[in-house]
XYZ file of C-alpha atoms in Angstrom:
502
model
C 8.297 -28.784 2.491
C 7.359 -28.120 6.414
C 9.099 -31.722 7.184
C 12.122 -30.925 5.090
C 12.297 -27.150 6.715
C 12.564 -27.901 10.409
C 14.909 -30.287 9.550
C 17.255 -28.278 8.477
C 16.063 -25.714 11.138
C 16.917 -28.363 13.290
C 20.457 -29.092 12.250
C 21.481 -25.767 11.830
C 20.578 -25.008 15.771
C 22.236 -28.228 17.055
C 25.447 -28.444 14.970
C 28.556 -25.972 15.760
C 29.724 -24.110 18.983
C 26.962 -22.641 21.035
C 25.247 -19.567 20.024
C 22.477 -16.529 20.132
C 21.078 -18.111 17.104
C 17.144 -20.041 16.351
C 16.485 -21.063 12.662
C 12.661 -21.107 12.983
C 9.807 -22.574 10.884
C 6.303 -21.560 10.888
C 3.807 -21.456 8.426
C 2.093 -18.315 6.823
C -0.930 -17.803 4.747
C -0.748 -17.149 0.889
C -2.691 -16.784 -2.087
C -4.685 -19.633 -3.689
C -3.732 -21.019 -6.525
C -4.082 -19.688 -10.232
C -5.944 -22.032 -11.655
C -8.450 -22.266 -8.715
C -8.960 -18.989 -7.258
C -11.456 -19.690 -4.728
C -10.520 -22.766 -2.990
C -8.423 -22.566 0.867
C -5.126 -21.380 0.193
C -2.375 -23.696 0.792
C -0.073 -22.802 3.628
C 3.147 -21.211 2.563
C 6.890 -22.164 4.914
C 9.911 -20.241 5.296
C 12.676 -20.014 7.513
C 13.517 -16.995 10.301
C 16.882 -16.051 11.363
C 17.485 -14.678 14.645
C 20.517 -13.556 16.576
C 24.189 -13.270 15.312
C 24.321 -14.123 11.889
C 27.196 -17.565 11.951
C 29.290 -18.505 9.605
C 27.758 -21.364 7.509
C 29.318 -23.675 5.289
C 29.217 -22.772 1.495
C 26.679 -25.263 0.498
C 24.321 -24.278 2.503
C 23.190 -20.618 1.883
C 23.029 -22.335 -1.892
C 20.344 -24.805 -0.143
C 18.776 -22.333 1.869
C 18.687 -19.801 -1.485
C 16.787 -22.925 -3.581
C 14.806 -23.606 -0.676
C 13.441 -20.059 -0.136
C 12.928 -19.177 -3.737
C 10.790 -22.793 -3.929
C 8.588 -21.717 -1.172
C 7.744 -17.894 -1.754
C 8.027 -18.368 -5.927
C 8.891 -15.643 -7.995
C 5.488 -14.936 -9.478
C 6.248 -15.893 -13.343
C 4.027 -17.671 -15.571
C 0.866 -17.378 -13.447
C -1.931 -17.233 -15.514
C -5.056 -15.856 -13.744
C -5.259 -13.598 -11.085
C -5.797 -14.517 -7.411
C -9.672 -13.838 -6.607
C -10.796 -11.317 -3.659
C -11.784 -13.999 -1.362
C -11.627 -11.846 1.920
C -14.341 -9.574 0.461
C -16.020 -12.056 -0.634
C -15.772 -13.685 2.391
C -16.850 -10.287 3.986
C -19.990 -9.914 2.102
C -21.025 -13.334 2.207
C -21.053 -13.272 6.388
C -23.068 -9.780 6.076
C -25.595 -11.839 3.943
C -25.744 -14.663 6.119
C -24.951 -16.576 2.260
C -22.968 -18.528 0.198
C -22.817 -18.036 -3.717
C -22.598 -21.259 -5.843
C -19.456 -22.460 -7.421
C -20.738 -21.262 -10.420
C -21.512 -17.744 -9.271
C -18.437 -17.383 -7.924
C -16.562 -18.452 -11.272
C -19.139 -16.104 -13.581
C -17.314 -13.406 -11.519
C -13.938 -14.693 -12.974
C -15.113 -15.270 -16.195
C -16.576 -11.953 -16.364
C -12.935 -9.796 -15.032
C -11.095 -12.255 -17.460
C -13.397 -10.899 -20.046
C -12.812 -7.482 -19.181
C -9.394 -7.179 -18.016
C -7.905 -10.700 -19.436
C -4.541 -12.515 -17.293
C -2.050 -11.450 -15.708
C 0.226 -12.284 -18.700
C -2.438 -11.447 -21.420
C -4.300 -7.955 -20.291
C -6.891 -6.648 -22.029
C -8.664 -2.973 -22.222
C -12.188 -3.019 -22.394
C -14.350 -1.630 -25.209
C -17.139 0.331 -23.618
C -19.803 2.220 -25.827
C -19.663 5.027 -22.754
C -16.221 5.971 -22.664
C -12.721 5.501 -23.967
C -10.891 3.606 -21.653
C -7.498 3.574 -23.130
C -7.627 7.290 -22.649
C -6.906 5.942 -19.104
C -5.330 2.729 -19.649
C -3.058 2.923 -22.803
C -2.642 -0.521 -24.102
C 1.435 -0.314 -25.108
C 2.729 0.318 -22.062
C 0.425 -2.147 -20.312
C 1.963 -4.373 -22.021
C 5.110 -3.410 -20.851
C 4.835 -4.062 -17.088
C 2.696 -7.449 -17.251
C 3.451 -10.650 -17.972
C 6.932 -12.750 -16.730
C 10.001 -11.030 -16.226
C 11.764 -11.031 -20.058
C 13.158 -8.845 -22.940
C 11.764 -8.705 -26.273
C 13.933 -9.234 -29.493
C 15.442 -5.767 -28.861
C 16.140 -6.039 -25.377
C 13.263 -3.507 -24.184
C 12.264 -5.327 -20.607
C 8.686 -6.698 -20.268
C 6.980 -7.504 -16.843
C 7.780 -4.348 -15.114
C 5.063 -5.194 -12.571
C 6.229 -8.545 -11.726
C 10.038 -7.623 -11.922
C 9.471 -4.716 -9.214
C 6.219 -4.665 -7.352
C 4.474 -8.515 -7.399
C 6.764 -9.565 -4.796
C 5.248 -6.729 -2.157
C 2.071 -5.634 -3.683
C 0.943 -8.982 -5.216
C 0.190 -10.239 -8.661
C -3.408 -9.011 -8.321
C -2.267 -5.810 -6.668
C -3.838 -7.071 -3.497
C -1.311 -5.889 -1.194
C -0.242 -9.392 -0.238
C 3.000 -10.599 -1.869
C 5.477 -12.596 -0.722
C 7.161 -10.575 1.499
C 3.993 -8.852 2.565
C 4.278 -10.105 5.563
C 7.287 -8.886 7.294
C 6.827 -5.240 6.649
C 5.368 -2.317 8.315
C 3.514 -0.408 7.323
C 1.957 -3.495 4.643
C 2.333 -2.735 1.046
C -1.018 -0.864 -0.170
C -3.962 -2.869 -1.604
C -4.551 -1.158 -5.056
C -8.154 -2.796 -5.317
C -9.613 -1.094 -3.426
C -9.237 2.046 -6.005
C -8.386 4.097 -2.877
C -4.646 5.977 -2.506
C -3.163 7.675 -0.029
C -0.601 10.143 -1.337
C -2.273 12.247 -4.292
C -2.980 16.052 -4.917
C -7.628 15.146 -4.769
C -9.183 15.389 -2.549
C -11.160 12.660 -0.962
C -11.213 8.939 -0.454
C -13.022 8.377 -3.368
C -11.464 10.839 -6.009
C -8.232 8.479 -7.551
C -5.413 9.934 -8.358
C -3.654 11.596 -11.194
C -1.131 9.765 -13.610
C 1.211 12.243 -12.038
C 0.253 11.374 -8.353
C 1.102 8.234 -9.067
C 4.645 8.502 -11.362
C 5.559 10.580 -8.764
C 5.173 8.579 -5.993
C 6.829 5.556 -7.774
C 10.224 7.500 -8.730
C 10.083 9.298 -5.156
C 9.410 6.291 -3.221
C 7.534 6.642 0.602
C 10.124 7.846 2.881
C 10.210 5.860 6.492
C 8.535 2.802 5.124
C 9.522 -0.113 2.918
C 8.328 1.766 -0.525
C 11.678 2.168 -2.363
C 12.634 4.819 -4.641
C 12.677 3.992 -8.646
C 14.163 7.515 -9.498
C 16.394 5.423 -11.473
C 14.050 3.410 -13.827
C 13.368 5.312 -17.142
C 10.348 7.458 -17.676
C 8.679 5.027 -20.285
C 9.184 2.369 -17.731
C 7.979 4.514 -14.341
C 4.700 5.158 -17.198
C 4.426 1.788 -17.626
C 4.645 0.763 -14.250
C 2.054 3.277 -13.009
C -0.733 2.133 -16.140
C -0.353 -1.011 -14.881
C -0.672 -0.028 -11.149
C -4.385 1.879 -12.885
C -5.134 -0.904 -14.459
C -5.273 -3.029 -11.660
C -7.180 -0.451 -9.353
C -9.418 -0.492 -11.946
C -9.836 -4.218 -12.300
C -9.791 -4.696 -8.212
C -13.219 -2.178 -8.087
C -15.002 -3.807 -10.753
C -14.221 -7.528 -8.920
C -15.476 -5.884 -5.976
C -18.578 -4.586 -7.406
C -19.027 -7.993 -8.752
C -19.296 -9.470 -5.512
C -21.203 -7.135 -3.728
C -23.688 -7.379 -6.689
C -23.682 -11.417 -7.077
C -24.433 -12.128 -2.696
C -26.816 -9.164 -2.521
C -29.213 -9.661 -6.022
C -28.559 -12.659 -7.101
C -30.742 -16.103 -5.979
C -29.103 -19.617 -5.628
C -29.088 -20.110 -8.945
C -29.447 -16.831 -11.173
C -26.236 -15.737 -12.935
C -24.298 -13.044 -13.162
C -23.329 -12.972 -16.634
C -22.749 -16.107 -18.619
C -19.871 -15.941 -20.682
C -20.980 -18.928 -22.977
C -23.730 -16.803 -24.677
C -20.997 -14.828 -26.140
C -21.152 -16.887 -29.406
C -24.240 -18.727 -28.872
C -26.815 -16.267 -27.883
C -24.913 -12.429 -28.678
C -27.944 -10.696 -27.729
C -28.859 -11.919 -24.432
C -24.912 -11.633 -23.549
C -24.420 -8.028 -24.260
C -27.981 -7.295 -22.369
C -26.768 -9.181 -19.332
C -22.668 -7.561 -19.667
C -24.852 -3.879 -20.251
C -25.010 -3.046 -15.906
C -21.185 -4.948 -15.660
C -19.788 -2.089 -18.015
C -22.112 0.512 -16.705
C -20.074 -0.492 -13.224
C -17.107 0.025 -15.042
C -17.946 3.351 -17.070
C -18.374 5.286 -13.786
C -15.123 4.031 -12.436
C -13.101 4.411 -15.342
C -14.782 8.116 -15.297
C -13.609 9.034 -12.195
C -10.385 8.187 -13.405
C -10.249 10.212 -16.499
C -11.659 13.480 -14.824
C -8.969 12.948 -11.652
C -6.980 15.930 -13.482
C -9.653 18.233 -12.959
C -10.156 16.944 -9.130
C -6.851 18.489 -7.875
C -6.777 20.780 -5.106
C -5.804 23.732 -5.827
C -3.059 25.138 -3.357
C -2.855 29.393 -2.302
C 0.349 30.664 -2.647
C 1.353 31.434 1.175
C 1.834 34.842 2.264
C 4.826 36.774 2.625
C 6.464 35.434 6.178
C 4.220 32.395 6.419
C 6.704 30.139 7.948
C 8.174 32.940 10.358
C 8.252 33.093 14.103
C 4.624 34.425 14.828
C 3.187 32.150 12.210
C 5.141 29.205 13.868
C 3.347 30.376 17.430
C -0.259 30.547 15.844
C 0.319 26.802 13.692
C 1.080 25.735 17.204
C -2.021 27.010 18.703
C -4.007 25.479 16.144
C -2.255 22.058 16.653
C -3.341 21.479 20.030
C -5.929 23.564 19.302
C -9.864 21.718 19.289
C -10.418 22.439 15.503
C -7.686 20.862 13.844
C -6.647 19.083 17.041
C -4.375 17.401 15.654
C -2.972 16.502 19.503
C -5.479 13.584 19.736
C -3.436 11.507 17.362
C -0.110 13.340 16.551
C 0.659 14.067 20.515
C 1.282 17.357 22.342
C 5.299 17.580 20.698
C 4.060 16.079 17.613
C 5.814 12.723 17.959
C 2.898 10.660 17.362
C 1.984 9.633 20.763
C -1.438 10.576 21.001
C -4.048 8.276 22.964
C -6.323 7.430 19.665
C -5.716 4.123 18.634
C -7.468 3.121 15.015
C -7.351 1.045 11.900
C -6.979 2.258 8.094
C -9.531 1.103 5.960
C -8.394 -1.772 4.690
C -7.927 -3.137 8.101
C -11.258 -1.826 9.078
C -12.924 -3.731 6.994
C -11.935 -7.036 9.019
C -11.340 -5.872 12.389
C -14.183 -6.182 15.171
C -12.829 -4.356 18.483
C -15.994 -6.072 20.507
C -14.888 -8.976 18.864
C -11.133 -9.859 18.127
C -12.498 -13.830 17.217
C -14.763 -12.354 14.202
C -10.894 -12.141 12.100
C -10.377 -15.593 12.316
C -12.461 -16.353 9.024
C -10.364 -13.688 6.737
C -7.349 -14.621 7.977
C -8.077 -18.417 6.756
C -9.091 -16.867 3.506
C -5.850 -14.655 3.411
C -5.616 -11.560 4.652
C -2.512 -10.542 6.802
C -2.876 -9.667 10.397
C -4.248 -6.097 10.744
C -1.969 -3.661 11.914
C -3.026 -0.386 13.856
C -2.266 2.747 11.867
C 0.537 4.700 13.469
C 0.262 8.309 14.038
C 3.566 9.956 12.368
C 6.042 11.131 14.485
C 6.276 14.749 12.987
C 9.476 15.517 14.999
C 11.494 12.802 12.286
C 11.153 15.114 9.317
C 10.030 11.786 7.052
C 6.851 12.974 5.246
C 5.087 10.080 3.440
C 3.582 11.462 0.613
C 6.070 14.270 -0.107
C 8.137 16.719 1.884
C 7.402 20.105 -0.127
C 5.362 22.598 1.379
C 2.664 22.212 -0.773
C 2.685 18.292 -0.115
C 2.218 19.167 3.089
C -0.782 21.906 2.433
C -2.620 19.254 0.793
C -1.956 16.163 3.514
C -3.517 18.361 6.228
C -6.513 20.350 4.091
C -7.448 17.091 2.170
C -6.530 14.345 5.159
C -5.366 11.007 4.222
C -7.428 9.165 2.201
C -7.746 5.408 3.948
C -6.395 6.507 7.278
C -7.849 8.351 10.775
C -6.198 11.028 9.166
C -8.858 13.853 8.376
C -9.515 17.004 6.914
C -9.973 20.386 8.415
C -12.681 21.796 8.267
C -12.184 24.984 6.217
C -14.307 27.788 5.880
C -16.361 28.967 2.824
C -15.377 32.417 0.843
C -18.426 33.827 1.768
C -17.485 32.376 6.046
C -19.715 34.735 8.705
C -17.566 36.481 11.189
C -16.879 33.767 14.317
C -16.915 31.120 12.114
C -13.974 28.701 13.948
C -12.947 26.957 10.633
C -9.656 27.463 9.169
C -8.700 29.892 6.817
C -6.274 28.830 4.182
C -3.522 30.908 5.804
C -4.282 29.067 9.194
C -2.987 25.938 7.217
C -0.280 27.382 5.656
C 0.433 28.295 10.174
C -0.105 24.617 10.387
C 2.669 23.693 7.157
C 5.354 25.857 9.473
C 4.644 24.596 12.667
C 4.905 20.840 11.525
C 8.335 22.058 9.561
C 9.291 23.655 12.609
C 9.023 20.472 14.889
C 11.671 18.495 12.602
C 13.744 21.361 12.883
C 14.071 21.927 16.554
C 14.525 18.209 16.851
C 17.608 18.795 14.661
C 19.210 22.027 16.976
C 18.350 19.869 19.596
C 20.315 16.411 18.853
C 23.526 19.083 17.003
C 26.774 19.065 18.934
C 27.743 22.345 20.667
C 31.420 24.012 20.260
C 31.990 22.941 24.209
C 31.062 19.533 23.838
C 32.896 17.844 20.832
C 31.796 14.632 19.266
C 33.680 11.832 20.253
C 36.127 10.201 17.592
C 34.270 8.116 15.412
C 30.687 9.621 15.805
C 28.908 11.635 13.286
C 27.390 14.801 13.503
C 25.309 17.355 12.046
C 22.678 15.495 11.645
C 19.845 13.651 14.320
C 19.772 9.619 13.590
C 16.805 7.741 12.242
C 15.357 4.752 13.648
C 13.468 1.859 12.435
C 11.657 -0.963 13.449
C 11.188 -3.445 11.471
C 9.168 -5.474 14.059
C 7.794 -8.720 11.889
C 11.547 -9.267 11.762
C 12.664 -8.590 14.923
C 15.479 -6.174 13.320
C 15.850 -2.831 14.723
C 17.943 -0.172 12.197
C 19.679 3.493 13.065
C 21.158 5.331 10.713
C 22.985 8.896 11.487
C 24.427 11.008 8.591
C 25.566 14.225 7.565
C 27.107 15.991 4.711
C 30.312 14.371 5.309
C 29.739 11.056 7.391
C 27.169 8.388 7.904
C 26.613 5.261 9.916
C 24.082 2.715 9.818
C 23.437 0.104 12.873
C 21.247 -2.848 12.640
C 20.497 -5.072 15.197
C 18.780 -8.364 15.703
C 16.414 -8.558 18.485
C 16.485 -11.911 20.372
């Protein structure tokens, strides 16, 4: 595939009139195989198209099209999810270990117990707790499996037919196009979520956190909007979305568990006692679905998690309360200078890693990522402070979206919480009060909206012909790519620009 690639890479940059143009070929990491889930990954090719777009002949964006859709797949009729090999990876380094090939695959055997495939899931039976109350099995249905329809045209493999190709069949955060987007697509495994009304990085969130923030889509990043998908299919979707958090923090438990308890050749569970000695399976499986009572717990009680929100008081968002959020910005409680910058455009001087890049990244020693990026992971990415001056609010733009993002921090992220004081605070205590972050709600609102009387045309300087006004323009990077996008609109007009950096 590599030879036949650059060939064509090759032709296509030496045939025709001279141009800006490079057809490129490189080689990225992907997931292992289904069928054996820990073994090196095979290298993945595609092709990269830079500069002015020419004017091919027909056959070959056909060729290119077959090409493509060979090398990145479409993710149907895989049978087994992809295995966590960079935490394994990660835990087996901390041990200074290796498990067995047969440990590793009693940790397979085990989720595909629990769980089942990717085309054939399962809910587990636990004597603890009902887990369907989570993870209903009919709509679970619905979004797994291979793209289809059933005999009455209802679609099946929601999942795969909308989110595989970003947030991977195992929900791993490392699809296809993965890769060339910024911020990546979130790894659900994890069990930790950004966007959600608890409070907390370990508290998950609510059904509704999560239907929500599937129809609504995360504004100023590749996350697309599904406000047009049905509600029984946004349900769907999100079960399956739980269902795979739920699956990813068992696996991970299972790995921690198997490097640091188990000897070179104790086992974890062994699945083939199931019929031949019941007994001595259900004793060993007993601590597995302990593991996954208390997760599937925390799910089930996230309802009762939420944090509550104060209604504001009367003139909360008005001049003086606008003055005293901006005192408490640059303030040294909140401080939210250090990271969001002095004008709130997210130029601070603090440069750090989510979570999920944390657990990789070395600062003292930028060679230690060169054994989980041969086992898959993507490139870590330094977290980027919003710029608050855009008006884009990941997560939700209503005040009370807001309220919560800056009492309950970001769960993942450098983003924190304020510290806020107690009913029963002493006088001089320098915590926040909940009106001081409802000061904090107006000031951030405040910043998009002098940004906006700033970039509006004034009655002695008229627009020039063509332009449109009203409204300040939006830019984008999309820097994997090399593709920069601006987009200006108002209530009448709007323009988009892209360009291709070469």
């Amino acid at each position: 595939m590599r030879r036949l690639l650059r060939r064509l890479a090759s032709s296509l940059n030496s045939s025709g009139p001279a141009r800006r143009l490079r057809w490129t070929c490189w080689e990225t990491p992907h997931r292992p195989p289904a069928r054996t889930p820990f073994l090196t990954p095979p290298r993945r090719h595609a092709l990269c198209l830079s500069g002015p777009v020419p004017r091919l002949p027909q056959p070959v964006p056909l060729l290119l099209a077959c090409l493509l859709t060979t090398a990145l797949g479409c993710g149907a009729g895989e049978s087994q999810f992809p295995a966590n090999r960079v935490y394994l990876k990660k835990q087996e380094l901390a041990a200074q270990l290796e498990l067995s090939e047969q440990q590793r695959q009693d940790i397979v055997s085990v989720l595909e117990f629990l769980f089942g495939t990717p085309d054939a899931p399962r809910v587990p039976d636990l004597p603890a707790v009902d887990v369907r109350h989570v993870l209903p099995l009919e709509p679970l249905q619905v979004a797994a499996g291979p793209v289809s329809s059933d005999q009455l045209g209802r679609p099946q493999g929601l999942y795969r037919k909308h989110c595989a190709h970003c947030h991977g069949l195992s929900g791993d955060g490392a699809g296809p196009t993965a890769w060339f987007l910024e911020p990546y697509p979130r790894d659900f495994r994890r069990g930790i979520f950004k966007y959600k009304s608890t409070p907390g990085p370990l508290a998950p969130p609510t059904h509704d956190d999560l239907t929500r923030h599937i129809r609504s889509g995360n504004p100023g990043s590749p996350m697309p909007a599904f406000n047009l998908l049905p509600d029984e299919e946004l349900e769907a979707v999100a079960v399956y979305v739980k269902y795979l958090a739920i699956r990813g923090e068992v696996e991970r438990e299972l790995i921690f568990e198997s490097v640091d308890q188990l000897d070179e050749y104790d086992r974890l569970v062994d699945c083939s006692l199931q019929d031949d000695d019941p007994e001595e399976f259900a004793e060993q499986l007993a601590p597995v679905q302990a593991t996954l009572s208390g997760i599937v717990r925390r799910w089930r009680d996230a309802p009762q998690q939420m944090t509550q929100v104060p209604p504001p008081s009367a003139g909360w968002n008005s001049a003086d309360s606008i003055r005293r959020g901006q005192q408490l910005f640059a303030g040294n409680v909140a401080n939210c200078v250090k990271c969001h910058g002095p004008t709130g455009r997210g130029d601070g001087q603090n440069v750090d890693y989510d979570d999920w890049s944390r657990e990789i990244v070395d600062p003292q020693n930028p060679s230690a990522i060169a054994p989980f990026l041969a086992a898959g992971a993507l490139p870590p990415s330094p977290s980027q402070p919003r710029n608050l001056q855009d008006g884009i609010y990941r997560g939700g733009s209503r005040p009370e979206d807001l309220y919560r993002r800056i009492l309950d921090g970001i769960a993942g992220t450098p983003m924190p919480a304020v510290a806020l004081q107690p009913p029963d605070a002493k006088p001089g205590d320098q915590r926040l009060t909940p009106d001081d972050v409802w000061h904090l709600v107006a000031y951030v609102f405040s910043l998009a909206d002098s940004q906006d009387a700033s970039l509006a045309p004034t009655p002695e300087t008229p627009p020039a012909s063509g332009t449109v006004t009203g409204r300040r323009d939006r830019s984008v990077h999309f820097s994997r790519l090399n593709i920069r996008s601006r987009a200006v609109a108002s209530s009448k007009e709007s323009a988009i620009n892209s360009s291709i950096l070469d």
